Short mmCIF file of C-alpha atoms and ligand atoms in Angstrom, two decimals:
data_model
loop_
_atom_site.label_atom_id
_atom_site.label_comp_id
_atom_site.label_asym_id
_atom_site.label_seq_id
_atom_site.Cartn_x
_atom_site.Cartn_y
_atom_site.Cartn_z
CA UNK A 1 0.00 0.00 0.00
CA UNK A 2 1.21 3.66 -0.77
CA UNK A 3 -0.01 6.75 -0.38
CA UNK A 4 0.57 7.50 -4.51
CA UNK A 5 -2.06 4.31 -5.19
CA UNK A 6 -4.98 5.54 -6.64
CA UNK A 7 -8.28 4.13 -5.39
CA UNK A 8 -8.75 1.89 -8.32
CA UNK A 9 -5.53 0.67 -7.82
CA UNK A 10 -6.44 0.39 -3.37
CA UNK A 11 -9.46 -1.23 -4.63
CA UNK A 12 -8.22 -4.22 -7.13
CA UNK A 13 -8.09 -7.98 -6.40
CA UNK A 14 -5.45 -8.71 -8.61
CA UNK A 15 -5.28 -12.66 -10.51
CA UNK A 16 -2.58 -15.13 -9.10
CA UNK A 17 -1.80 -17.15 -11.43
CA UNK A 18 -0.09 -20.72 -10.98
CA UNK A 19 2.66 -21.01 -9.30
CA UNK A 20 6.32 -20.31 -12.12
CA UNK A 21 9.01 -22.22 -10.04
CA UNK A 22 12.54 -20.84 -10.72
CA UNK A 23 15.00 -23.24 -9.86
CA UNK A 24 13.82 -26.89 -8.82
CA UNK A 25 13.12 -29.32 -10.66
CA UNK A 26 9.29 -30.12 -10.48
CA UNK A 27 7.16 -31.98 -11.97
CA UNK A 28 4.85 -29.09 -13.17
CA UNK A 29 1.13 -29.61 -13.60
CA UNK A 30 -0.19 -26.98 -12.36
CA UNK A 31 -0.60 -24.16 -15.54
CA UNK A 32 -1.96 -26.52 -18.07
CA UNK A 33 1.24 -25.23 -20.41
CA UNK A 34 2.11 -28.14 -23.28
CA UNK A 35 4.33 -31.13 -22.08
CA UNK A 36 6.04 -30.94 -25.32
CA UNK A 37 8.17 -28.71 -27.02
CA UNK A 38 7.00 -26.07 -29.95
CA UNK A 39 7.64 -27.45 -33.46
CA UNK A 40 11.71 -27.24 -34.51
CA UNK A 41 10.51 -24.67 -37.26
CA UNK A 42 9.46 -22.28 -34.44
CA UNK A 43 12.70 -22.20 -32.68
CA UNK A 44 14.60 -22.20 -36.20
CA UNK A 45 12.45 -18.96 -36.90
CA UNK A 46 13.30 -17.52 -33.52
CA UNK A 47 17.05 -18.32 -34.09
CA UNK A 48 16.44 -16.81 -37.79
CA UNK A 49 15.58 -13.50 -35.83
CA UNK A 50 18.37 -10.88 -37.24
CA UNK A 51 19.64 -7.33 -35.36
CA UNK A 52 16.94 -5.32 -38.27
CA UNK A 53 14.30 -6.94 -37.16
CA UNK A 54 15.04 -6.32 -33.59
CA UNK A 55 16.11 -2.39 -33.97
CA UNK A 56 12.92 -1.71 -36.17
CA UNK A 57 9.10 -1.51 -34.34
CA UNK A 58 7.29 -4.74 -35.74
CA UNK A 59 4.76 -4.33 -37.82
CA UNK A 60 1.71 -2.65 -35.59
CA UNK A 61 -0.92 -4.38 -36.87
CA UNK A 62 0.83 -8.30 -37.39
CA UNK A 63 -0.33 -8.12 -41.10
CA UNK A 64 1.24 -11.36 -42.15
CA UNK A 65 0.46 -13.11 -39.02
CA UNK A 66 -3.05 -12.66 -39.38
CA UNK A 67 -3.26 -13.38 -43.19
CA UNK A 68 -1.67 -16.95 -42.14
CA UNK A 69 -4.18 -16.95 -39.30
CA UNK A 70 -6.93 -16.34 -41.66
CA UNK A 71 -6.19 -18.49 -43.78
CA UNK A 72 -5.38 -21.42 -41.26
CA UNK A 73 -9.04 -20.80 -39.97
CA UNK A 74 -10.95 -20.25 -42.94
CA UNK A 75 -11.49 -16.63 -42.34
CA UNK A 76 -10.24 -13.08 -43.79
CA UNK A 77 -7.78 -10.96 -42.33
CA UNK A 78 -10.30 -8.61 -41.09
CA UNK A 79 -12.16 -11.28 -38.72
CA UNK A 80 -8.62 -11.75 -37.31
CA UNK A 81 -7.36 -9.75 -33.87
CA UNK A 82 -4.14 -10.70 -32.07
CA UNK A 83 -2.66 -9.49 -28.64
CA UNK A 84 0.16 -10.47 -26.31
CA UNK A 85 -1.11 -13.94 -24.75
CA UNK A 86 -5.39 -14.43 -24.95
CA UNK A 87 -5.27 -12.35 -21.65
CA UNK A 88 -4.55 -9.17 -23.13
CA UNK A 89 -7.23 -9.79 -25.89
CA UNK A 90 -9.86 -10.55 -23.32
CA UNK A 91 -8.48 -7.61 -21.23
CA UNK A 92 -9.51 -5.41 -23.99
CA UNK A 93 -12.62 -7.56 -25.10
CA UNK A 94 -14.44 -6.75 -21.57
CA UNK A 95 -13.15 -3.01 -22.02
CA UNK A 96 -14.35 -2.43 -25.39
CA UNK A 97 -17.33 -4.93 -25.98
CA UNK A 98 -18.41 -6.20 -22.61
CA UNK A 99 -18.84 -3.15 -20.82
CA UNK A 100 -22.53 -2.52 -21.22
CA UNK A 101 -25.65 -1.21 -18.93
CA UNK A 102 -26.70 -3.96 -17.89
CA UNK A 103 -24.69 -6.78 -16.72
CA UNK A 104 -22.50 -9.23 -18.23
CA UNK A 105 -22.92 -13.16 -17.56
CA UNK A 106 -20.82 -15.74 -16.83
CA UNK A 107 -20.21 -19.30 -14.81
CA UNK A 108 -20.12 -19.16 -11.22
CA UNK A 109 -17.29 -21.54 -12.04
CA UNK A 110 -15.30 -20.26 -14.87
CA UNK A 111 -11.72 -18.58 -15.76
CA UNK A 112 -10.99 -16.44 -12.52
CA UNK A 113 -9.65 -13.77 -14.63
CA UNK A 114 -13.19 -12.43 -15.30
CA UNK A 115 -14.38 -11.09 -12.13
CA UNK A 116 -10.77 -9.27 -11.33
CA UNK A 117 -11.50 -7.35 -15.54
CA UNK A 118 -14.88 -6.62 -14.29
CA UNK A 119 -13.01 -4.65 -11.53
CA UNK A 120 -10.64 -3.61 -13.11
CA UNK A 121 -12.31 -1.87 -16.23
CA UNK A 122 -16.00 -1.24 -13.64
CA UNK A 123 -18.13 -3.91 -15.77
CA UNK A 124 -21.11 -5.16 -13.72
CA UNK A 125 -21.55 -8.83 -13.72
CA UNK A 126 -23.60 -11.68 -12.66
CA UNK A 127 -22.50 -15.20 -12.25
CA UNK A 128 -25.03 -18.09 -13.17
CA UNK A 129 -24.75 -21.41 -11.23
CA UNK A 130 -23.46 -24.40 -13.35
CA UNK A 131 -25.64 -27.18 -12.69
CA UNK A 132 -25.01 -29.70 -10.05
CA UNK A 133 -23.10 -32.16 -12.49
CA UNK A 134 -21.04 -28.83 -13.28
CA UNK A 135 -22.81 -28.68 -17.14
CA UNK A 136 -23.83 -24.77 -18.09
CA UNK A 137 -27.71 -24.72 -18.57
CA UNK A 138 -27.79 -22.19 -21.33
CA UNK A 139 -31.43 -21.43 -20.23
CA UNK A 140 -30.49 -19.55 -17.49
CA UNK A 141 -28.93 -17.15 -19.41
CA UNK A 142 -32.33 -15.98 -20.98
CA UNK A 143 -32.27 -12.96 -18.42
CA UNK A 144 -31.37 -9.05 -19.45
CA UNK A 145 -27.80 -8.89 -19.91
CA UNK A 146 -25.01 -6.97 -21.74
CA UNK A 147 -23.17 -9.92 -23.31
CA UNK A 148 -21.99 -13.44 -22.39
CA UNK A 149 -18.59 -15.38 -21.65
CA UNK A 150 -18.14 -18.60 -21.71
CA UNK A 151 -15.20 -20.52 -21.85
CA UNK A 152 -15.48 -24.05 -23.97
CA UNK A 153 -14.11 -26.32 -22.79
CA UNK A 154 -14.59 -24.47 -19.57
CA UNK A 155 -12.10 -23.65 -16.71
CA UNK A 156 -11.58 -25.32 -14.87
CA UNK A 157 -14.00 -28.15 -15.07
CA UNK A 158 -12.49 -29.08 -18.92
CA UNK A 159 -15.79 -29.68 -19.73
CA UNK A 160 -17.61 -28.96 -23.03
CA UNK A 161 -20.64 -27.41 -24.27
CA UNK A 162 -22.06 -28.33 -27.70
CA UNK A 163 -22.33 -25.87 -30.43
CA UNK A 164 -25.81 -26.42 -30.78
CA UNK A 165 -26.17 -24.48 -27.29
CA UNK A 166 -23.67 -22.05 -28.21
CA UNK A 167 -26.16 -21.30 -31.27
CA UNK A 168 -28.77 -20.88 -29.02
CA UNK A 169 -26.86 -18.30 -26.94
CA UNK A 170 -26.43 -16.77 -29.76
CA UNK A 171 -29.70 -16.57 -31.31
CA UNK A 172 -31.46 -15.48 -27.79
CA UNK A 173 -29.18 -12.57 -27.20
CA UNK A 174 -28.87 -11.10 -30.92
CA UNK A 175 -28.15 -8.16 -29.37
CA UNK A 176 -25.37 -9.13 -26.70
CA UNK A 177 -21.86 -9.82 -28.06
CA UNK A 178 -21.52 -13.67 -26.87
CA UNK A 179 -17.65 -14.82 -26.49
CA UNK A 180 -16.68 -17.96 -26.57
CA UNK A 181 -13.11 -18.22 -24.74
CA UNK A 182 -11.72 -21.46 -26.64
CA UNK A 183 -8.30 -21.33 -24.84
CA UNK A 184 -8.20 -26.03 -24.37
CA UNK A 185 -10.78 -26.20 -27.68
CA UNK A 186 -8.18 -27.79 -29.80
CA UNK A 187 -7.92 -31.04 -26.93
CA UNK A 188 -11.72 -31.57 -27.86
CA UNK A 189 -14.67 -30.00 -28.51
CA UNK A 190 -16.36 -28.08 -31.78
CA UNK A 191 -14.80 -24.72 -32.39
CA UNK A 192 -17.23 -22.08 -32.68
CA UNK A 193 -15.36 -20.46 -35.27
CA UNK A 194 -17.35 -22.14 -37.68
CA UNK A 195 -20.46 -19.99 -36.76
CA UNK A 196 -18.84 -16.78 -37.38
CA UNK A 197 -19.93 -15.85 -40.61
CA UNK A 198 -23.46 -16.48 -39.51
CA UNK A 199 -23.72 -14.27 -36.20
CA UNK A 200 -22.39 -11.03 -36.05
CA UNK A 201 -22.63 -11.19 -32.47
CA UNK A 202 -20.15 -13.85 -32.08
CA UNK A 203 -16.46 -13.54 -30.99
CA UNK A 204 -14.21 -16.45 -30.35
CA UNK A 205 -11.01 -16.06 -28.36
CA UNK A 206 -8.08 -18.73 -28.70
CA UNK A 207 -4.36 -19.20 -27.65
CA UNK A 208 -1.62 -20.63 -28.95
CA UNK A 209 -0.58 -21.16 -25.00
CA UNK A 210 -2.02 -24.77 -24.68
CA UNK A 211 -2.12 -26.29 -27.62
CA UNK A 212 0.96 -25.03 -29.32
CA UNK A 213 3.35 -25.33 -27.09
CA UNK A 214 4.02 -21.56 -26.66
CA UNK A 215 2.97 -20.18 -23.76
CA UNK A 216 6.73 -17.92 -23.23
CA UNK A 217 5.75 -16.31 -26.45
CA UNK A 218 2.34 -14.50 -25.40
CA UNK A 219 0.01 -14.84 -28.45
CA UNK A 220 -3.58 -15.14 -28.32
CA UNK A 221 -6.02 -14.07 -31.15
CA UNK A 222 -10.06 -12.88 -31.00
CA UNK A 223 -11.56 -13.94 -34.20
CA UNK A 224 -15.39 -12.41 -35.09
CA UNK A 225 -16.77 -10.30 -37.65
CA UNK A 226 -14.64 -7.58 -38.92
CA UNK A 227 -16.89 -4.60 -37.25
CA UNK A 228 -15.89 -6.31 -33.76
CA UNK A 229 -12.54 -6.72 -34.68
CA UNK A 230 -12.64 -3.44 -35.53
CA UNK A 231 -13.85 -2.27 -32.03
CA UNK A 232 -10.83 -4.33 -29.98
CA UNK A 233 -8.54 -2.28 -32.70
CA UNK A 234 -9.41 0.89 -31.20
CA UNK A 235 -8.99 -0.30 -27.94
CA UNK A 236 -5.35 -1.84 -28.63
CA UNK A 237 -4.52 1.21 -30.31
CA UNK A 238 -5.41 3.26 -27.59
CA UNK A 239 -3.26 1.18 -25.43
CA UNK A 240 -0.07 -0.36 -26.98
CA UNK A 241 0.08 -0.61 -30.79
CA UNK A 242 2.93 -3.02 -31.05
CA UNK A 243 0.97 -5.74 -28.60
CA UNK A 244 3.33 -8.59 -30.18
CA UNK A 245 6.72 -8.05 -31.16
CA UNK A 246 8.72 -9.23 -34.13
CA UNK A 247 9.98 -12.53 -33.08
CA UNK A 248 6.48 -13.57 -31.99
CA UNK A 249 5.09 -12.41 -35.16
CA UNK A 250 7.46 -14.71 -37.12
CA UNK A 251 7.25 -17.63 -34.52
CA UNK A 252 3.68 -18.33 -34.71
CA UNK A 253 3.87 -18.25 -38.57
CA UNK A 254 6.30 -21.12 -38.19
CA UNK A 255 4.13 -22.48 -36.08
CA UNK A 256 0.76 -22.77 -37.80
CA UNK A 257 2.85 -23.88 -41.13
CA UNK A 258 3.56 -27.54 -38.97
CA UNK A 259 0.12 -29.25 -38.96
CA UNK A 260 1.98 -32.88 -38.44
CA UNK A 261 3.87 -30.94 -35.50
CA UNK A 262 0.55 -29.54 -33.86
CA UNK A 263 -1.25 -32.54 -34.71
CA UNK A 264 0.82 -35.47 -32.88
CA UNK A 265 1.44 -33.14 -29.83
CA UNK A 266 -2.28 -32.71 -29.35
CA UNK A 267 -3.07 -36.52 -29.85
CA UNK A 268 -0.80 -37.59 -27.25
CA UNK A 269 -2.07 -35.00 -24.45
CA UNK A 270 -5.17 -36.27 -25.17
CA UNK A 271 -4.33 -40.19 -24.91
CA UNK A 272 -2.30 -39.51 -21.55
CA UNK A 273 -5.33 -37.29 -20.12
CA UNK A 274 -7.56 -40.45 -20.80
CA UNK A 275 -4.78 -42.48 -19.27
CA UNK A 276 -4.58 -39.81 -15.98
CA UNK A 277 -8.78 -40.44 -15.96
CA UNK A 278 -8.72 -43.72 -15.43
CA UNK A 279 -5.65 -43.43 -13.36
CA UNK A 280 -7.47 -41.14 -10.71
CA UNK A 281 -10.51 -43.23 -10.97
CA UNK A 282 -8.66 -46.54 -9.95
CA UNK A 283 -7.51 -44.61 -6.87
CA UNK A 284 -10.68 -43.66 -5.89
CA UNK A 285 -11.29 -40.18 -7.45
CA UNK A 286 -14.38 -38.90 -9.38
CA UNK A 287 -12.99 -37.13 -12.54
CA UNK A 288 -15.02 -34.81 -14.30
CA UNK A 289 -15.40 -35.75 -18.52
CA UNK A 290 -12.76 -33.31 -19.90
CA UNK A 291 -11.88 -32.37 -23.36
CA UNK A 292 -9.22 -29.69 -21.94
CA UNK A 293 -5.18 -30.85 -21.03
CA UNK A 294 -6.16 -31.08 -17.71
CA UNK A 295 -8.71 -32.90 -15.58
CA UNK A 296 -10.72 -31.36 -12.95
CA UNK A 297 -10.57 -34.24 -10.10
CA UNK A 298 -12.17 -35.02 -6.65
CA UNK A 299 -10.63 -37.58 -4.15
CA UNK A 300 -13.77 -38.05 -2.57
CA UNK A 301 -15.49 -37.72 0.85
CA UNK A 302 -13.25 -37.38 3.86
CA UNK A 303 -10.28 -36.96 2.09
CA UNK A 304 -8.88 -33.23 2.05
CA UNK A 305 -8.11 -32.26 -1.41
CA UNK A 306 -6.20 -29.11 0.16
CA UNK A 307 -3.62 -31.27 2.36
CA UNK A 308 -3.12 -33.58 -0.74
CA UNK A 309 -2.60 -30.37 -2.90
CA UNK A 310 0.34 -29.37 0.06
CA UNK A 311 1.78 -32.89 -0.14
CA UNK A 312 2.00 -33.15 -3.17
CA UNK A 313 3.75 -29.79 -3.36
CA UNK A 314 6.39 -31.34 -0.61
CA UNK A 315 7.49 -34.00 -2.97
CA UNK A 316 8.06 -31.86 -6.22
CA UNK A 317 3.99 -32.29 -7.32
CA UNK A 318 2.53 -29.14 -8.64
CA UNK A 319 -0.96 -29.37 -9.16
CA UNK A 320 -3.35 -26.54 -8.92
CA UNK A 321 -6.11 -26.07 -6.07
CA UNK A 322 -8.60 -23.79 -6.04
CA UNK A 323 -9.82 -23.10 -2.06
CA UNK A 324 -13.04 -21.90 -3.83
CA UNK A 325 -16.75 -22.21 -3.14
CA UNK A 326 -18.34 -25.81 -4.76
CA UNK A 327 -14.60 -26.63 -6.34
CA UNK A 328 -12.75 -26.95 -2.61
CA UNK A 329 -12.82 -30.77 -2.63
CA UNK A 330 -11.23 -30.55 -6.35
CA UNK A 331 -7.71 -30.73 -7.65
CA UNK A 332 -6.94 -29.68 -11.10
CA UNK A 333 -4.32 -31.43 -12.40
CA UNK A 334 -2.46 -30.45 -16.19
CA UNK A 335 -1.87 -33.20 -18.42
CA UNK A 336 1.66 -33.70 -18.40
CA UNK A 337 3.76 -36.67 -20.22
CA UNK A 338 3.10 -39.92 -19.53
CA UNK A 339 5.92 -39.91 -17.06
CA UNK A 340 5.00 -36.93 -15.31
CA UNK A 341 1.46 -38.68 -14.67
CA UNK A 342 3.13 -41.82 -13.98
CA UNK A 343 5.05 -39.66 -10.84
CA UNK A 344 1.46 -38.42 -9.37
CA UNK A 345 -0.33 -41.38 -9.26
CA UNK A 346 2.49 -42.95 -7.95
CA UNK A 347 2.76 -40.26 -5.27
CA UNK A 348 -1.21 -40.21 -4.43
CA UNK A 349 -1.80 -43.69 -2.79
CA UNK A 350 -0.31 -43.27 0.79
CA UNK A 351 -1.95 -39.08 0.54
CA UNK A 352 -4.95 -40.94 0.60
CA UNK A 353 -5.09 -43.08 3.39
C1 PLP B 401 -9.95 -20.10 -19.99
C2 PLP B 401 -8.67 -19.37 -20.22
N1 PLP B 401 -8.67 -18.31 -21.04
C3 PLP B 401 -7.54 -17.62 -21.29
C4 PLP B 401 -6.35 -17.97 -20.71
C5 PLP B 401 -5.13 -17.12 -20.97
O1 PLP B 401 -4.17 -17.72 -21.75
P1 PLP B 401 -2.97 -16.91 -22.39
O2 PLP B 401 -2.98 -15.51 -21.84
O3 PLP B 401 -1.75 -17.65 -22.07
O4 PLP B 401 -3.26 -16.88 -23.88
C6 PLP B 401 -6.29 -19.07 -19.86
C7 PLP B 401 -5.01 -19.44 -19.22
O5 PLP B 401 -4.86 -20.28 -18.42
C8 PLP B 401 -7.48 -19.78 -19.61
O6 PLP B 401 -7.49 -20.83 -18.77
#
């Protein structure tokens, strides 16, 4: 606290995210961040990086970038936004779209990032129970709003809603800008991207954290019509025009031109989480159905998901725990390699006595 703080600044909750050791050697699951390495042509366009490209601004507006991502996605380069990691493109999604009159919805359960933006940028908001089994029921969201986020799969139950209810989001609030946070949607699930030539109300937020392997880089991209797009635009360039630097820029090219690459890492995060499921299960856990790189896990009744969390932390185990209303009993544990789940539930039997 200092005297100089504003009261915005007094006032803020700020995010913690997971836990970034330093220097020991853990077995990290505990940021759902890729097990595997980014494709070789991503490092050989990092290394590729020369002093020009470095001494000159990049290029404000990632032209190239977001012709390749256009053209990966089956969209135009208009319907394509991209900021420094998906958190700075939500940042300026609930800034410039989702700060309405009324109030915007979202999960009781959901990203935790949301509430601390509401603060942050003075959005009102309303959080809607999941059901009991921790599925959204879309049709409590038929209620006056000023837009809608969900994230699909959703954080951190992994869980997925069909597109059908997406579509029905969509078509009850034609009014309301609906996003669709798609940070895990490439570990399962129907993209939403796919609808966005049919609802101009519709914008889809992805990363290429997870998935591709490049979480130190900071890319994330909003895709939706262009007159949304155009809206985050003024926002960025209100408030950094050069959001992702030159290196990134060419990285992420790399990376989208190595489908094989992207492809194999993604099928074997998904055979080891269905390995982890039935892992957990055998010990005694309930494990929610995901389609994210992690699993959203209970060890069951009098057994303290909190003091396992700590244990497991003793031995070199980072999972994440949330001491949160309705998710206390749950661990959340980040697909690793096969090895690295090997080490957990190899750790968890005697935790669980
Ligand atoms: C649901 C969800 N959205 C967005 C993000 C932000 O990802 P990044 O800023 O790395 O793109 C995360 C990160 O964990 C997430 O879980």
């Amino acid at each position: 606290m200092s005297r100089f703080w504003s009261d915005l600044t007094r006032r803020l909750t700020p995010y913690v995210p997971g836990e970034q050791p330093r220097h020991q050697r853990l077995v990290k699951l505990n940021t759902n961040e890729a097990p595997y390495p980014p494709s070789p042509r991503v490092l050989a366009a990092v290394q590729a990086t020369d002093g020009d490209s470095l001494r000159r601004y990049p290029d404000p507006e990632s032209t190239e970038l977001r012709q390749a991502m256009a053209a990966y996605y089956g969209l135009v380069e208009d319907q394509v936004f991209v900021g420094n990691g998906s958190d700075e493109v939500l940042a300026h999604v609930f800034q410039g779209l989702l700060k309405q009159d009324q109030p915007l919805l979202f999960p009781d359960i959901s990203y935790s990032f949301y509430p601390v933006w509401c603060d942050l940028y003075g959005v009102d908001f309303v959080q809607i129970p999941l059901r009991g089994d921790f599925t959204v029921d879309v049709t409590a969201y038929q209620r006056p709003n000023g837009g809608i986020i969900l994230p699909n799969p959703n954080a951190p139950t992994g869980m997925v809603l069909e597109l059908a209810h997406i579509r029905r989001l969509l078509d009850a609030n034609p009014d309301r800008v609906v996003v669709i946070d798609e940070a895990y949607i490439d570990f399962g699930g129907d993209s939403a991207v796919a609808l966005i030539n049919d609802y101009d109300n519709l914008l889809v937020v992805q990363t290429l954290s997870k998935s591709r392997a490049l979480a130190g880089l900071r890319v994330g991209m909003a895709f939706g019509q262009a007159h949304l797009i155009e809206g985050l635009q003024r926002i960025k360039n209100s408030f950094n025009s050069y959001p992702l630097d030159a290196v990134a820029q060419r990285a992420v090219i790399a990376s989208l031109a190595d489908e094989d690459w992207f492809q194999s890492c993604r099928r074997k995060v998904i055979a080891t989480r269905e390995r982890l499921h039935r892992g957990l299960e055998a010990l005694g856990f309930t494990v929610l159905p995901s389609t994210a790189n992690f699993v959203l896990a209970t060890p069951g009744a009098g057994r303290d998901a909190g003091a396992i969390f700590r244990a497991l932390r003793e031995q070199g185990i980072v999972v994440r725990y949330f001491n949160k209303p309705r998710i206390s009993d749950y661990l959340r544990i980040t697909v690793g390699t096969d090895e690295q789940c090997d080490a957990l539930l190899e750790a968890l039997p005697p935790l669980l006595s």
